[in-house]
Amino acid sequence: MSLAPLNPIQMLPARDRVAAALREAILSHQFAEGEELTLRTPPPAGVSSTPIREAFQMLAREGLIELRPNRGAIVLGMNEKRLRDHYETRAALERAAVVLVCRKKADIDPVKLAYIQAASALAQNDSAGYSAQNQAFHMAIWTAADNDAMKELLSSLWNGLSMGHKVTQEHYAEISMNEHYKILDALKARDEVLAGNLMESHIMRSLENVLTHLRAE
């Protein structure tokens, strides 16, 4: 069976990529409360200090870190309120995005292709490829919604895969892919109510996954 042609993956702006990597690490407790972050701490490699500083400022506004003048930042303690604030905001915006896609009868071919390639990556046990295409699926929806302000906000809130306590990446991916399949079907049908409900449930299920870290402590 031939695979679908590779879909050029849309990349988040540099500051949002750094913020997403840090946010994911903080939410998953890879960075502990009180740990110091410097301009050399966060991935991805090769990013200049300017987007890193901007990412620090974004995370400080979210209450995830405390800035230290000329000394980087300190990771603040994670709590359920901060997590819920983050995911509830994402859920509202992601729901609005799929509603706009349906309402505008936008082209969803890039969404379909991202789904196909995520499935292909999952079948090949390519975790990095799956993670990239999971991001591409959501970004294709934001782009199709054709609302620049909404897309910028969603980009700034991205936090990667919402892995929970004792959940394997393979199991997480299977659940997420099933939810993406249903969302894609609703988009094809231009059913804005169903698409909105499914997307909101998808994001809030991710919240419950992440909360297992807090509840396991």
JSON list of N, CA and C in Angstrom, two decimals, residues 34-39 56 65-68 71-75:
[
{"chain": "A", "resi": 34, "resn": "GLY", "atom": "N", "xyz": [10.30, 25.17, 41.78]},
{"chain": "A", "resi": 34, "resn": "GLY", "atom": "CA", "xyz": [11.53, 25.75, 42.29]},
{"chain": "A", "resi": 34, "resn": "GLY", "atom": "C", "xyz": [12.72, 25.58, 41.39]},
{"chain": "A", "resi": 35, "resn": "GLU", "atom": "N", "xyz": [12.58, 24.77, 40.32]},
{"chain": "A", "resi": 35, "resn": "GLU", "atom": "CA", "xyz": [13.71, 24.57, 39.41]},
{"chain": "A", "resi": 35, "resn": "GLU", "atom": "C", "xyz": [13.97, 25.84, 38.62]},
{"chain": "A", "resi": 36, "resn": "GLU", "atom": "N", "xyz": [15.25, 26.13, 38.41]},
{"chain": "A", "resi": 36, "resn": "GLU", "atom": "CA", "xyz": [15.62, 27.35, 37.69]},
{"chain": "A", "resi": 36, "resn": "GLU", "atom": "C", "xyz": [15.73, 27.09, 36.20]},
{"chain": "A", "resi": 37, "resn": "LEU", "atom": "N", "xyz": [15.20, 28.00, 35.41]},
{"chain": "A", "resi": 37, "resn": "LEU", "atom": "CA", "xyz": [15.30, 27.94, 33.96]},
{"chain": "A", "resi": 37, "resn": "LEU", "atom": "C", "xyz": [16.17, 29.09, 33.49]},
{"chain": "A", "resi": 38, "resn": "THR", "atom": "N", "xyz": [17.03, 28.81, 32.53]},
{"chain": "A", "resi": 38, "resn": "THR", "atom": "CA", "xyz": [17.88, 29.85, 31.96]},
{"chain": "A", "resi": 38, "resn": "THR", "atom": "C", "xyz": [17.60, 29.94, 30.47]},
{"chain": "A", "resi": 39, "resn": "LEU", "atom": "N", "xyz": [18.23, 30.89, 29.81]},
{"chain": "A", "resi": 39, "resn": "LEU", "atom": "CA", "xyz": [18.04, 31.05, 28.37]},
{"chain": "A", "resi": 39, "resn": "LEU", "atom": "C", "xyz": [18.57, 29.85, 27.59]},
{"chain": "A", "resi": 56, "resn": "PHE", "atom": "N", "xyz": [9.35, 32.99, 27.90]},
{"chain": "A", "resi": 56, "resn": "PHE", "atom": "CA", "xyz": [9.36, 33.16, 29.36]},
{"chain": "A", "resi": 56, "resn": "PHE", "atom": "C", "xyz": [8.27, 34.14, 29.79]},
{"chain": "A", "resi": 65, "resn": "ILE", "atom": "N", "xyz": [5.68, 30.28, 35.60]},
{"chain": "A", "resi": 65, "resn": "ILE", "atom": "CA", "xyz": [7.03, 30.58, 36.05]},
{"chain": "A", "resi": 65, "resn": "ILE", "atom": "C", "xyz": [7.06, 31.99, 36.63]},
{"chain": "A", "resi": 66, "resn": "GLU", "atom": "N", "xyz": [8.10, 32.27, 37.39]},
{"chain": "A", "resi": 66, "resn": "GLU", "atom": "CA", "xyz": [8.35, 33.61, 37.93]},
{"chain": "A", "resi": 66, "resn": "GLU", "atom": "C", "xyz": [9.65, 34.12, 37.34]},
{"chain": "A", "resi": 67, "resn": "LEU", "atom": "N", "xyz": [9.60, 35.26, 36.69]},
{"chain": "A", "resi": 67, "resn": "LEU", "atom": "CA", "xyz": [10.80, 35.82, 36.07]},
{"chain": "A", "resi": 67, "resn": "LEU", "atom": "C", "xyz": [11.75, 36.35, 37.12]},
{"chain": "A", "resi": 68, "resn": "ARG", "atom": "N", "xyz": [13.04, 36.14, 36.89]},
{"chain": "A", "resi": 68, "resn": "ARG", "atom": "CA", "xyz": [14.10, 36.68, 37.74]},
{"chain": "A", "resi": 68, "resn": "ARG", "atom": "C", "xyz": [14.95, 37.60, 36.87]},
{"chain": "A", "resi": 71, "resn": "ARG", "atom": "N", "xyz": [18.33, 36.70, 35.50]},
{"chain": "A", "resi": 71, "resn": "ARG", "atom": "CA", "xyz": [18.67, 35.38, 36.05]},
{"chain": "A", "resi": 71, "resn": "ARG", "atom": "C", "xyz": [17.73, 34.28, 35.55]},
{"chain": "A", "resi": 72, "resn": "GLY", "atom": "N", "xyz": [17.04, 34.50, 34.45]},
{"chain": "A", "resi": 72, "resn": "GLY", "atom": "CA", "xyz": [16.14, 33.48, 33.94]},
{"chain": "A", "resi": 72, "resn": "GLY", "atom": "C", "xyz": [14.81, 33.48, 34.67]},
{"chain": "A", "resi": 73, "resn": "ALA", "atom": "N", "xyz": [14.38, 32.30, 35.11]},
{"chain": "A", "resi": 73, "resn": "ALA", "atom": "CA", "xyz": [13.07, 32.17, 35.75]},
{"chain": "A", "resi": 73, "resn": "ALA", "atom": "C", "xyz": [13.05, 30.96, 36.67]},
{"chain": "A", "resi": 74, "resn": "ILE", "atom": "N", "xyz": [12.05, 30.94, 37.56]},
{"chain": "A", "resi": 74, "resn": "ILE", "atom": "CA", "xyz": [11.85, 29.84, 38.49]},
{"chain": "A", "resi": 74, "resn": "ILE", "atom": "C", "xyz": [10.49, 29.20, 38.21]},
{"chain": "A", "resi": 75, "resn": "VAL", "atom": "N", "xyz": [10.45, 27.88, 38.16]},
{"chain": "A", "resi": 75, "resn": "VAL", "atom": "CA", "xyz": [9.20, 27.16, 37.93]},
{"chain": "A", "resi": 75, "resn": "VAL", "atom": "C", "xyz": [8.33, 27.25, 39.18]}
]
